[in-house]
Each structure stands twice: as structure tokens, then as C-alpha cells.
Amino acid sequence: MQLRQALFSPRLATLLLGGSALGLVAGIILFPDRAFQASLQGLHLWWKLVFPALLPFLIITELLRGLGVLHGLGGLFEPLMRALFRLPGIGGWVLSLGYTSGTPAGAAAVGELRRDGTLTRDEGERLLSASHVLSPVFIIGVVGTGFLQNPTSGLALAIIHYVSGFVLMLLHRFGIGLGAKSAVPAKQVLPDPPNGPARASWLAHSFHSMRRAKSRDGRTFGKLLGDAVIASIQQLFIIGGCIMMFSVMLQILSHLQFGTIAASIGALLGMNPTDASSLFTAMLTGLLEPNLGAFAMAQLAQPLSDTLPFSGQYALLSLFLAWGGLSTHAQVKSLTASTDLRFSRFLVSRVHHGGIAFVLTILSWTPLTSWLSREIEQPVFAGRPALSTGWFNDQSSLWSMVSPMLLQFGVILLLLLLLSIFTASLFKSKRRIG
């Protein structure tokens, strides 16, 4: 406990941030051309992958929150979310966001819901961890088909990524892995009157919550639409700034000869020096940025085939996909900065998610990929071209995937609603029998 407090102390965080900022400025001065190219690379990444994946969902979330629809959906999802994860029903919307558009859409929604008091501190922290996943479009389409040139491997990575996230949610549901539960309550934003719809039917209660949330917000649709667009663009600019900063940082670190040191250490351990240098560079990239890290890890499959088994290489890739990269962690921190959600608990959950994903990949990779290869004749995203080392500069992007992602989002919401109805009916039947 004392070690954890020391690692996450404000003084140490300030020292690390100050040192990193100073090193970044020094690197930009020493390598201005490389820093400029790296910033352009980050800009391409933001525009082609992040912006189209997040913009429609951020706007829709803010609109529906102002119209009260989120509170109504929260009432509909309540039976399922309470029974499975001990979370409020509105968490179903946040999870759908995360599992459709990826990071940091869930963090943006959790930050807003904690600010208006809909979530308790403990619920917000657990939901922040649960919704911090990569989108299936990125894992299957970009990593699987583009980077690995193997859609089946991408599908297997996606299954392991989401199963490990589900396992983490269940552990948190029973209080395992996040330490002491927060005692900070949620504000009672929409209290039920004594004789109101709290005693009415489940569906009527949801509609009543929606009407009261809309009445409490009070904004006209025009005002709400303008605010939603402005807030979403501001959040995306913050995210873009983080991506560009970490791209520059990665470019600077790649020219500081850390790979040579890693090669020397690898030689002492009996590894091929070139393999050791490549592995260190890929792991450093994955530690800092998930998109570039996934590309770097994917390129290791053939060069390291004599040093690590394929399951071990994919386990490392799975670990870094679950970790998410310090770049997305910085985005989460900025989107939740004005709340009391503890960033230290979020970081601990990333380590746990990465560890679970690593173990699941080691245990299941060979049988899972063999089964998928037999069962799937036409791999998902098979029509997408393989991506080269200049993948971030080519014409491929997620703009063409916006409509399928919206459809996927709707399907996830529908499935959650059906499961919630089934859960509510199940509990009602048990009460009648009892």
C-alpha cells in the first residue's frame, strides 16, 4: 500500500511530467525536422482513425444526454447492468460507446456523467476501466488485415481483447483488483417522488426519467446541437494534441540509441542483438502509443520467429492492445480532469487488463485461431488491402466505416436491451415463485 502511494504521489507525478516536458522541448530543438514529420504522422493518425471513429458518437451522446434519452435508456438497461456488473443502467450506453468507437469515447461519457452526478465515484472509476477498449474496426480491420495481413488473427485478437475486458469487469464487480471502494456518493440528480414512477412499471419509470432529465436540462434543440458540436470538437482537439505530442516523443526516443543498449543487453541474455533491438523498440512504442505500437509489434512476427513462439509474440501484442498506451491514458486524464475520478485506479486496471489478455492469449491462441480458420470461410474485412510502413500516409481511413460503426452501435444497444428485458423477466418470475 505504501509503495502504491509512493508511485502515484502528486510530487512524483509532477517531477515526471516536468522532466518529460523538458526532454520533449529539448528533443524538438535538437531534431526539428524529425519532430515536424512526427507531428504530421500524429495528425494523419488523428484525422484518419480517431476523428471519424469518435466525432459522431460524441455528438450523439451529448445530444441524447440533453434530451434525456440517456436517462431513459439507463432505466431500460438497469436490470442487466445491476445484475452483471453492479453498475447503473446508463453504463450500458457507455460500454456500447467504448466497444464501438474505442478509446477514449467511454472516458468522455464517464467524465460528463460523473460531473453531473449521475455516477458515484466508484461506479465512474469501474465504468472508466470497463469502457477503455479498442474498437473492433481497428483490431480486426487495421491490425488484423492491415498490419498482420491475416484477418483471422485480427478476429482472434479482438475476441481475446473483449473477453479479457469482460473478465476484468466481473472482477471489479466483486471488488477484486481496484482496492478500497470509494465512499463518495452520487448527487441525487433525479430523485423519485414517494408515490411516483418508482412504484410503477419498469418501462414507465424509464420514460419518466427521460422526461424529467429533459426538463431539468432546459436547452432548446438548436442550443443543444450547437453545444454538442462545440464540446465534441474541443474534446477531439485535446485528443489530437495528445497523439501529436506522443508521436513526437516516440520519434525523439527512437534517435537516442536506446536500441543499441537493448541489443547489448539481449546479446548478454543469448538473444540475437537485432531481435533484441527490434523487440525493445516495439515494446517502447506500444507502451506509449497503441496505434503505432500495434504496427511495430505486428512487424515482429517473422523476424522473431526463432526467438519467441508465435503465441508469445501475439500475447505481447494482445498485452499492449489491452494496455492502451500512455497516449490514450493522457487523453483519459484530460477528459476526466475536472472530476474526482482517480487516475491511479485507472492505471492499475490497465495493468490488470493487459495481464489477463496476455495469459488468455498464451492459453487459447492456437486452438482459437485453428477453430476460426475452420469456421470462417470469408474472413472479416478480407477486402481491405495490406498496409505498408507508410500506412499512416496512404488514403485508407475510417471515414468510410462511419455508417457500419453506427449500425454496429445500434446492434449492441439492441442486444443489451433484449438481455435486460430477459433479466428483468427472470427476476420477476423468481419473485412470483418465491
Tab-separated table of C-alpha atoms in Angstrom:
chain	number	residue	atom	x	y	z
A	1	MET	CA	0.000	0.000	0.000
A	2	GLN	CA	2.826	2.400	0.872
A	3	LEU	CA	4.614	1.503	-2.374
A	4	ARG	CA	1.451	2.231	-4.360
A	5	GLN	CA	1.016	5.609	-2.638
A	6	ALA	CA	4.646	6.449	-3.387
A	7	LEU	CA	4.308	5.514	-7.052
A	8	PHE	CA	1.182	7.630	-7.533
A	9	SER	CA	2.148	10.551	-5.292
A	10	PRO	CA	1.479	14.052	-6.721
A	11	ARG	CA	5.096	15.051	-6.142
A	12	LEU	CA	6.438	12.156	-8.218
A	13	ALA	CA	3.846	12.785	-10.939
A	14	THR	CA	4.831	16.463	-11.104
A	15	LEU	CA	8.511	15.533	-11.302
A	16	LEU	CA	7.930	13.017	-14.098
A	17	LEU	CA	5.688	15.356	-16.086
A	18	GLY	CA	8.118	18.233	-15.702
A	19	GLY	CA	11.066	16.083	-16.761
A	20	SER	CA	9.142	14.708	-19.738
A	21	ALA	CA	8.122	18.189	-20.870
A	22	LEU	CA	11.703	19.430	-20.574
A	23	GLY	CA	13.006	16.422	-22.516
A	24	LEU	CA	10.354	16.911	-25.207
A	25	VAL	CA	11.281	20.572	-25.696
A	26	ALA	CA	14.990	19.677	-25.843
A	27	GLY	CA	14.285	16.957	-28.405
A	28	ILE	CA	12.281	19.320	-30.614
A	29	ILE	CA	15.159	21.827	-30.527
A	30	LEU	CA	17.747	19.137	-31.349
A	31	PHE	CA	15.697	17.323	-34.015
A	32	PRO	CA	13.314	19.929	-35.522
A	33	ASP	CA	12.829	18.155	-38.874
A	34	ARG	CA	12.089	14.780	-37.305
A	35	ALA	CA	9.763	16.405	-34.762
A	36	PHE	CA	7.849	18.100	-37.583
A	37	GLN	CA	7.486	14.844	-39.530
A	38	ALA	CA	6.372	13.032	-36.379
A	39	SER	CA	3.743	15.678	-35.667
A	40	LEU	CA	2.412	15.251	-39.222
A	41	GLN	CA	2.296	11.496	-38.657
A	42	GLY	CA	0.276	12.038	-35.490
A	43	LEU	CA	-2.023	14.434	-37.344
A	44	HIS	CA	-2.650	11.830	-40.064
A	45	LEU	CA	-3.383	9.227	-37.407
A	46	TRP	CA	-5.832	11.540	-35.646
A	47	TRP	CA	-7.645	12.564	-38.820
A	48	LYS	CA	-7.917	9.134	-40.438
A	49	LEU	CA	-8.527	6.848	-37.461
A	50	VAL	CA	-9.552	8.796	-34.368
A	51	PHE	CA	-11.640	11.706	-35.695
A	52	PRO	CA	-14.122	9.656	-37.786
A	53	ALA	CA	-14.358	6.977	-35.090
A	54	LEU	CA	-15.286	9.413	-32.310
A	55	LEU	CA	-16.995	12.518	-33.743
A	56	PRO	CA	-20.481	11.097	-34.496
A	57	PHE	CA	-20.649	9.230	-31.193
A	58	LEU	CA	-19.545	12.211	-29.100
A	59	ILE	CA	-22.177	14.433	-30.730
A	60	ILE	CA	-24.906	11.793	-30.387
A	61	THR	CA	-24.046	11.218	-26.725
A	62	GLU	CA	-24.231	14.915	-25.850
A	63	LEU	CA	-27.495	15.338	-27.781
A	64	LEU	CA	-29.184	12.344	-26.161
A	65	ARG	CA	-27.945	13.363	-22.728
A	66	GLY	CA	-29.551	16.789	-23.125
A	67	LEU	CA	-32.772	15.285	-24.482
A	68	GLY	CA	-32.986	12.877	-21.550
A	69	VAL	CA	-32.756	9.791	-23.755
A	70	LEU	CA	-29.652	8.540	-21.938
A	71	HIS	CA	-31.524	8.504	-18.632
A	72	GLY	CA	-34.401	6.647	-20.279
A	73	LEU	CA	-32.030	4.058	-21.739
A	74	GLY	CA	-30.375	3.823	-18.349
A	75	GLY	CA	-33.685	2.749	-16.874
A	76	LEU	CA	-34.110	0.111	-19.584
A	77	PHE	CA	-30.598	-1.281	-19.086
A	78	GLU	CA	-30.811	-1.179	-15.281
A	79	PRO	CA	-31.748	-4.855	-14.643
A	80	LEU	CA	-28.887	-6.220	-16.756
A	81	MET	CA	-26.184	-3.795	-15.619
A	82	ARG	CA	-27.057	-4.111	-11.917
A	83	ALA	CA	-27.201	-7.900	-12.025
A	84	LEU	CA	-24.000	-8.444	-14.008
A	85	PHE	CA	-21.674	-5.592	-13.072
A	86	ARG	CA	-23.282	-3.710	-10.160
A	87	LEU	CA	-23.388	-0.587	-12.346
A	88	PRO	CA	-26.277	1.776	-13.155
A	89	GLY	CA	-28.212	1.157	-16.355
A	90	ILE	CA	-26.720	4.168	-18.116
A	91	GLY	CA	-23.438	2.258	-18.065
A	92	GLY	CA	-24.839	0.162	-20.922
A	93	TRP	CA	-24.659	3.219	-23.174
A	94	VAL	CA	-21.083	3.945	-22.111
A	95	LEU	CA	-19.995	0.343	-22.726
A	96	SER	CA	-21.640	0.402	-26.165
A	97	LEU	CA	-19.693	3.571	-26.976
A	98	GLY	CA	-16.403	2.038	-25.912
A	99	TYR	CA	-16.970	-1.254	-27.719
A	100	THR	CA	-17.942	0.541	-30.955
A	101	SER	CA	-15.702	3.588	-31.365
A	102	GLY	CA	-12.902	2.617	-28.982
A	103	THR	CA	-10.844	4.796	-26.691
A	104	PRO	CA	-11.377	7.402	-25.367
A	105	ALA	CA	-15.106	7.669	-26.163
A	106	GLY	CA	-16.008	5.916	-22.913
A	107	ALA	CA	-13.846	8.302	-20.886
A	108	ALA	CA	-15.585	11.323	-22.413
A	109	ALA	CA	-19.014	9.921	-21.499
A	110	VAL	CA	-17.951	8.856	-17.994
A	111	GLY	CA	-16.470	12.300	-17.333
A	112	GLU	CA	-19.741	14.016	-18.248
A	113	LEU	CA	-21.856	11.578	-16.227
A	114	ARG	CA	-19.657	11.997	-13.146
A	115	ARG	CA	-19.689	15.783	-13.492
A	116	ASP	CA	-23.491	15.896	-13.462
A	117	GLY	CA	-23.620	13.397	-10.577
A	118	THR	CA	-25.275	10.505	-12.404
A	119	LEU	CA	-22.474	8.132	-11.359
A	120	THR	CA	-20.848	7.636	-7.982
A	121	ARG	CA	-17.091	7.871	-7.789
A	122	ASP	CA	-16.728	4.096	-7.519
A	123	GLU	CA	-19.136	3.468	-10.415
A	124	GLY	CA	-17.359	6.052	-12.548
A	125	GLU	CA	-13.943	4.518	-11.922
A	126	ARG	CA	-15.128	0.991	-12.693
A	127	LEU	CA	-17.020	2.119	-15.789
A	128	LEU	CA	-13.996	4.123	-16.951
A	129	SER	CA	-11.918	0.956	-16.788
A	130	ALA	CA	-14.578	-1.225	-18.425
A	131	SER	CA	-15.169	1.098	-21.401
A	132	HIS	CA	-11.473	1.628	-22.188
A	133	VAL	CA	-11.143	-0.831	-25.068
A	134	LEU	CA	-10.110	-0.574	-28.710
A	135	SER	CA	-12.734	-0.662	-31.451
A	136	PRO	CA	-13.316	-3.899	-33.408
A	137	VAL	CA	-12.799	-1.966	-36.649
A	138	PHE	CA	-9.269	-1.117	-35.541
A	139	ILE	CA	-8.347	-4.547	-34.139
A	140	ILE	CA	-9.835	-6.643	-36.956
A	141	GLY	CA	-9.545	-4.276	-39.912
A	142	VAL	CA	-6.386	-2.281	-39.241
A	143	VAL	CA	-4.314	-4.613	-37.026
A	144	GLY	CA	-5.511	-7.973	-38.389
A	145	THR	CA	-5.940	-7.346	-42.095
A	146	GLY	CA	-3.655	-4.342	-42.482
A	147	PHE	CA	-0.724	-4.950	-40.139
A	148	LEU	CA	-0.706	-8.752	-39.780
A	149	GLN	CA	-2.239	-9.417	-43.238
A	150	ASN	CA	-4.324	-12.098	-41.525
A	151	PRO	CA	-7.982	-11.266	-40.716
A	152	THR	CA	-8.360	-14.465	-38.672
A	153	SER	CA	-5.582	-13.331	-36.333
A	154	GLY	CA	-7.274	-9.939	-36.033
A	155	LEU	CA	-10.580	-11.586	-35.124
A	156	ALA	CA	-8.843	-13.780	-32.536
A	157	LEU	CA	-7.128	-10.726	-31.023
A	158	ALA	CA	-10.489	-8.931	-30.847
A	159	ILE	CA	-12.173	-11.883	-29.105
A	160	ILE	CA	-9.378	-12.120	-26.533
A	161	HIS	CA	-9.375	-8.324	-26.065
A	162	TYR	CA	-13.090	-8.192	-25.248
A	163	VAL	CA	-13.214	-11.422	-23.238
A	164	SER	CA	-10.353	-10.191	-21.045
A	165	GLY	CA	-12.203	-6.883	-20.618
A	166	PHE	CA	-15.339	-8.791	-19.582
A	167	VAL	CA	-13.307	-10.817	-17.063
A	168	LEU	CA	-11.907	-7.572	-15.654
A	169	MET	CA	-15.431	-6.149	-15.269
A	170	LEU	CA	-16.524	-9.246	-13.358
A	171	LEU	CA	-13.508	-8.994	-11.056
A	172	HIS	CA	-14.330	-5.345	-10.361
A	173	ARG	CA	-17.978	-6.260	-9.831
A	174	PHE	CA	-16.894	-8.383	-6.851
A	175	GLY	CA	-14.439	-5.777	-5.592
A	176	ILE	CA	-11.289	-7.534	-6.815
A	177	GLY	CA	-8.428	-5.533	-8.270
A	178	LEU	CA	-9.226	-1.879	-7.584
A	179	GLY	CA	-8.571	-1.613	-3.861
A	180	ALA	CA	-10.851	0.139	-1.397
A	181	LYS	CA	-14.280	1.191	-2.559
A	182	SER	CA	-14.927	4.908	-2.716
A	183	ALA	CA	-17.377	6.333	-0.226
A	184	VAL	CA	-18.150	9.419	-2.345
A	185	PRO	CA	-21.827	9.196	-3.352
A	186	ALA	CA	-23.544	10.383	-6.487
A	187	LYS	CA	-25.619	13.513	-6.403
A	188	GLN	CA	-29.299	12.774	-6.389
A	189	VAL	CA	-29.911	14.492	-9.699
A	190	LEU	CA	-33.267	12.929	-10.450
A	191	PRO	CA	-34.818	11.678	-7.213
A	192	ASP	CA	-38.061	9.778	-7.427
A	193	PRO	CA	-41.075	11.173	-5.598
A	194	PRO	CA	-42.520	8.924	-2.876
A	195	ASN	CA	-45.569	7.914	-4.853
A	196	GLY	CA	-44.152	8.414	-8.326
A	197	PRO	CA	-42.998	6.031	-11.010
A	198	ALA	CA	-40.538	4.299	-8.703
A	199	ARG	CA	-43.559	2.114	-7.903
A	200	ALA	CA	-44.716	1.986	-11.500
A	201	SER	CA	-43.630	-0.410	-14.194
A	202	TRP	CA	-40.053	-0.684	-15.371
A	203	LEU	CA	-40.859	0.841	-18.789
A	204	ALA	CA	-42.932	3.689	-17.332
A	205	HIS	CA	-40.103	4.537	-14.953
A	206	SER	CA	-37.688	4.796	-17.906
A	207	PHE	CA	-39.964	7.191	-19.792
A	208	HIS	CA	-40.496	9.258	-16.664
A	209	SER	CA	-36.730	9.531	-16.106
A	210	MET	CA	-36.285	10.682	-19.702
A	211	ARG	CA	-38.936	13.411	-19.410
A	212	ARG	CA	-37.554	14.735	-16.146
A	213	ALA	CA	-33.961	14.739	-17.413
A	214	LYS	CA	-35.006	16.742	-20.487
A	215	SER	CA	-36.961	19.165	-18.318
A	216	ARG	CA	-34.001	19.600	-15.988
A	217	ASP	CA	-31.606	20.343	-18.878
A	218	GLY	CA	-33.884	23.009	-20.312
A	219	ARG	CA	-31.937	23.775	-23.520
A	220	THR	CA	-33.682	24.111	-26.879
A	221	PHE	CA	-32.707	21.660	-29.594
A	222	GLY	CA	-30.779	24.316	-31.532
A	223	LYS	CA	-28.790	25.322	-28.461
A	224	LEU	CA	-28.217	21.673	-27.560
A	225	LEU	CA	-26.980	20.821	-31.063
A	226	GLY	CA	-24.551	23.741	-31.083
A	227	ASP	CA	-23.217	22.861	-27.641
A	228	ALA	CA	-22.823	19.199	-28.647
A	229	VAL	CA	-20.794	20.041	-31.754
A	230	ILE	CA	-18.580	22.563	-29.930
A	231	ALA	CA	-17.913	20.240	-26.977
A	232	SER	CA	-17.156	17.282	-29.267
A	233	ILE	CA	-14.720	19.272	-31.417
A	234	GLN	CA	-12.961	20.589	-28.298
A	235	GLN	CA	-12.557	17.057	-26.946
A	236	LEU	CA	-11.214	15.845	-30.288
A	237	PHE	CA	-8.653	18.667	-30.414
A	238	ILE	CA	-7.449	17.661	-26.943
A	239	ILE	CA	-7.125	14.064	-28.135
A	240	GLY	CA	-5.314	15.174	-31.291
A	241	GLY	CA	-2.847	17.210	-29.270
A	242	CYS	CA	-2.030	14.180	-27.109
A	243	ILE	CA	-1.496	11.975	-30.171
A	244	MET	CA	0.808	14.503	-31.853
A	245	MET	CA	2.804	15.040	-28.660
A	246	PHE	CA	3.393	11.320	-28.170
A	247	SER	CA	4.257	10.851	-31.853
A	248	VAL	CA	6.977	13.477	-31.483
A	249	MET	CA	8.151	11.860	-28.252
A	250	LEU	CA	8.417	8.467	-29.952
A	251	GLN	CA	10.374	9.908	-32.860
A	252	ILE	CA	12.826	11.584	-30.498
A	253	LEU	CA	13.276	8.457	-28.373
A	254	SER	CA	13.953	6.388	-31.490
A	255	HIS	CA	17.038	8.522	-32.199
A	256	LEU	CA	18.572	8.295	-28.723
A	257	GLN	CA	20.273	4.920	-29.324
A	258	PHE	CA	18.209	3.025	-26.759
A	259	GLY	CA	18.003	0.215	-29.303
A	260	THR	CA	21.792	-0.193	-29.200
A	261	ILE	CA	21.697	-0.577	-25.428
A	262	ALA	CA	18.876	-3.125	-25.740
A	263	ALA	CA	20.888	-5.050	-28.344
A	264	SER	CA	23.846	-5.267	-25.961
A	265	ILE	CA	21.645	-6.491	-23.113
A	266	GLY	CA	19.965	-9.005	-25.433
A	267	ALA	CA	23.342	-10.364	-26.514
A	268	LEU	CA	24.245	-10.944	-22.871
A	269	LEU	CA	20.980	-12.892	-22.463
A	270	GLY	CA	21.699	-15.036	-25.517
A	271	MET	CA	19.317	-13.237	-27.899
A	272	ASN	CA	20.115	-12.057	-31.378
A	273	PRO	CA	21.149	-8.371	-30.958
A	274	THR	CA	18.989	-7.288	-33.898
A	275	ASP	CA	15.978	-9.133	-32.471
A	276	ALA	CA	16.563	-7.596	-29.044
A	277	SER	CA	16.756	-4.086	-30.512
A	278	SER	CA	13.591	-4.599	-32.595
A	279	LEU	CA	11.699	-6.059	-29.643
A	280	PHE	CA	12.704	-3.201	-27.349
A	281	THR	CA	11.706	-0.568	-29.918
A	282	ALA	CA	8.333	-2.228	-30.490
A	283	MET	CA	7.651	-2.552	-26.753
A	284	LEU	CA	8.595	1.080	-26.134
A	285	THR	CA	6.274	2.156	-28.950
A	286	GLY	CA	3.443	0.005	-27.587
A	287	LEU	CA	3.975	1.423	-24.117
A	288	LEU	CA	3.452	4.959	-25.422
A	289	GLU	CA	1.009	4.793	-28.370
A	290	PRO	CA	-1.419	1.945	-29.234
A	291	ASN	CA	-1.793	2.516	-32.984
A	292	LEU	CA	1.904	2.850	-33.795
A	293	GLY	CA	2.694	0.235	-31.144
A	294	ALA	CA	0.374	-2.312	-32.765
A	295	PHE	CA	2.057	-1.692	-36.112
A	296	ALA	CA	5.547	-2.097	-34.610
A	297	MET	CA	4.581	-5.286	-32.742
A	298	ALA	CA	2.947	-6.749	-35.866
A	299	GLN	CA	6.184	-6.352	-37.812
A	300	LEU	CA	7.988	-8.620	-35.326
A	301	ALA	CA	6.153	-11.817	-36.312
A	302	GLN	CA	8.681	-13.058	-38.863
A	303	PRO	CA	11.947	-11.540	-37.552
A	304	LEU	CA	11.480	-13.034	-34.069
A	305	SER	CA	10.147	-16.436	-35.119
A	306	ASP	CA	13.373	-18.098	-33.959
A	307	THR	CA	13.466	-16.249	-30.621
A	308	LEU	CA	9.832	-16.265	-29.473
A	309	PRO	CA	6.979	-18.628	-30.405
A	310	PHE	CA	4.138	-17.049	-32.362
A	311	SER	CA	1.800	-17.387	-29.392
A	312	GLY	CA	4.272	-15.384	-27.291
A	313	GLN	CA	4.532	-12.657	-29.917
A	314	TYR	CA	0.753	-12.404	-30.230
A	315	ALA	CA	0.492	-12.406	-26.435
A	316	LEU	CA	2.766	-9.347	-26.318
A	317	LEU	CA	0.658	-7.664	-28.994
A	318	SER	CA	-2.514	-8.525	-27.067
A	319	LEU	CA	-0.981	-7.160	-23.864
A	320	PHE	CA	-0.148	-3.795	-25.431
A	321	LEU	CA	-3.560	-3.542	-27.106
A	322	ALA	CA	-5.172	-4.009	-23.680
A	323	TRP	CA	-2.714	-1.622	-22.014
A	324	GLY	CA	-3.767	1.082	-24.473
A	325	GLY	CA	-0.658	3.261	-24.459
A	326	LEU	CA	0.244	6.301	-22.388
A	327	SER	CA	-1.089	8.475	-25.205
A	328	THR	CA	-4.678	7.309	-24.640
A	329	HIS	CA	-4.101	7.402	-20.882
A	330	ALA	CA	-3.223	11.092	-21.204
A	331	GLN	CA	-6.431	11.590	-23.188
A	332	VAL	CA	-8.434	9.903	-20.425
A	333	LYS	CA	-6.750	12.099	-17.825
A	334	SER	CA	-7.606	15.268	-19.745
A	335	LEU	CA	-11.240	14.219	-20.319
A	336	THR	CA	-11.781	13.438	-16.614
A	337	ALA	CA	-9.565	16.198	-15.188
A	338	SER	CA	-12.433	18.186	-13.671
A	339	THR	CA	-13.839	15.158	-11.814
A	340	ASP	CA	-12.755	13.310	-8.669
A	341	LEU	CA	-12.106	10.055	-10.564
A	342	ARG	CA	-8.735	8.660	-9.500
A	343	PHE	CA	-6.291	8.201	-12.344
A	344	SER	CA	-4.217	5.765	-10.281
A	345	ARG	CA	-7.085	3.241	-10.214
A	346	PHE	CA	-7.432	3.573	-13.971
A	347	LEU	CA	-3.717	2.829	-14.489
A	348	VAL	CA	-3.912	-0.215	-12.219
A	349	SER	CA	-6.864	-1.520	-14.229
A	350	ARG	CA	-4.843	-1.147	-17.456
A	351	VAL	CA	-2.101	-3.328	-15.995
A	352	HIS	CA	-4.695	-5.921	-14.960
A	353	HIS	CA	-6.383	-5.889	-18.385
A	354	GLY	CA	-3.025	-6.333	-20.094
A	355	GLY	CA	-2.064	-9.211	-17.811
A	356	ILE	CA	-5.380	-11.019	-18.330
A	357	ALA	CA	-5.129	-10.567	-22.113
A	358	PHE	CA	-1.546	-11.873	-22.108
A	359	VAL	CA	-2.461	-15.033	-20.180
A	360	LEU	CA	-5.594	-15.693	-22.273
A	361	THR	CA	-3.596	-15.329	-25.485
A	362	ILE	CA	-0.929	-17.774	-24.315
A	363	LEU	CA	-3.582	-20.322	-23.296
A	364	SER	CA	-6.017	-20.014	-26.188
A	365	TRP	CA	-4.192	-18.682	-29.249
A	366	THR	CA	-3.510	-21.963	-31.083
A	367	PRO	CA	-6.938	-23.614	-30.550
A	368	LEU	CA	-8.809	-20.334	-31.123
A	369	THR	CA	-7.111	-19.487	-34.423
A	370	SER	CA	-7.468	-23.092	-35.619
A	371	TRP	CA	-11.199	-23.045	-34.864
A	372	LEU	CA	-11.688	-19.644	-36.526
A	373	SER	CA	-9.790	-20.781	-39.630
A	374	ARG	CA	-12.132	-23.775	-39.976
A	375	GLU	CA	-15.372	-21.938	-39.237
A	376	ILE	CA	-14.874	-18.707	-41.195
A	377	GLU	CA	-14.589	-19.154	-44.947
A	378	GLN	CA	-14.686	-15.451	-45.805
A	379	PRO	CA	-12.627	-13.556	-43.217
A	380	VAL	CA	-13.934	-10.298	-41.863
A	381	PHE	CA	-12.571	-7.234	-43.710
A	382	ALA	CA	-10.940	-9.555	-46.269
A	383	GLY	CA	-11.297	-6.888	-48.921
A	384	ARG	CA	-9.100	-4.362	-47.163
A	385	PRO	CA	-5.572	-4.001	-48.570
A	386	ALA	CA	-2.487	-4.748	-46.511
A	387	LEU	CA	-0.849	-1.678	-45.021
A	388	SER	CA	2.783	-0.827	-45.613
A	389	THR	CA	5.264	1.009	-43.416
A	390	GLY	CA	3.739	4.253	-44.687
A	391	TRP	CA	0.225	3.177	-43.739
A	392	PHE	CA	-0.466	6.444	-41.914
A	393	ASN	CA	0.173	8.466	-45.093
A	394	ASP	CA	-1.936	6.451	-47.543
A	395	GLN	CA	-5.536	7.113	-48.475
A	396	SER	CA	-7.148	4.480	-46.246
A	397	SER	CA	-9.087	5.795	-43.271
A	398	LEU	CA	-12.104	5.061	-41.107
A	399	TRP	CA	-14.304	7.699	-42.728
A	400	SER	CA	-15.848	5.022	-44.957
A	401	MET	CA	-16.574	2.932	-41.832
A	402	VAL	CA	-18.717	5.526	-40.028
A	403	SER	CA	-22.039	4.058	-41.226
A	404	PRO	CA	-21.118	0.431	-40.367
A	405	MET	CA	-19.892	1.590	-36.956
A	406	LEU	CA	-23.199	3.364	-36.292
A	407	LEU	CA	-25.022	0.187	-37.326
A	408	GLN	CA	-22.819	-1.878	-35.004
A	409	PHE	CA	-23.539	0.586	-32.196
A	410	GLY	CA	-27.277	0.168	-32.722
A	411	VAL	CA	-26.961	-3.626	-32.750
A	412	ILE	CA	-25.034	-3.604	-29.452
A	413	LEU	CA	-27.682	-1.381	-27.839
A	414	LEU	CA	-30.445	-3.679	-29.116
A	415	LEU	CA	-28.694	-6.768	-27.746
A	416	LEU	CA	-28.205	-5.096	-24.368
A	417	LEU	CA	-31.880	-4.106	-24.320
A	418	LEU	CA	-33.023	-7.659	-25.115
A	419	LEU	CA	-30.723	-9.086	-22.437
A	420	SER	CA	-32.004	-6.511	-19.962
A	421	ILE	CA	-35.633	-7.412	-20.725
A	422	PHE	CA	-34.773	-11.086	-20.257
A	423	THR	CA	-33.036	-10.331	-16.944
A	424	ALA	CA	-35.982	-8.276	-15.681
A	425	SER	CA	-38.434	-11.032	-16.660
A	426	LEU	CA	-36.265	-13.645	-14.973
A	427	PHE	CA	-36.160	-11.764	-11.678
A	428	LYS	CA	-39.908	-11.072	-11.856
A	429	SER	CA	-40.611	-14.796	-12.374
A	430	LYS	CA	-38.413	-15.719	-9.397
A	431	ARG	CA	-40.277	-13.254	-7.196
A	432	ARG	CA	-43.618	-14.770	-8.199
A	433	ILE	CA	-42.372	-18.293	-7.493
A	434	GLY	CA	-40.956	-17.173	-4.147
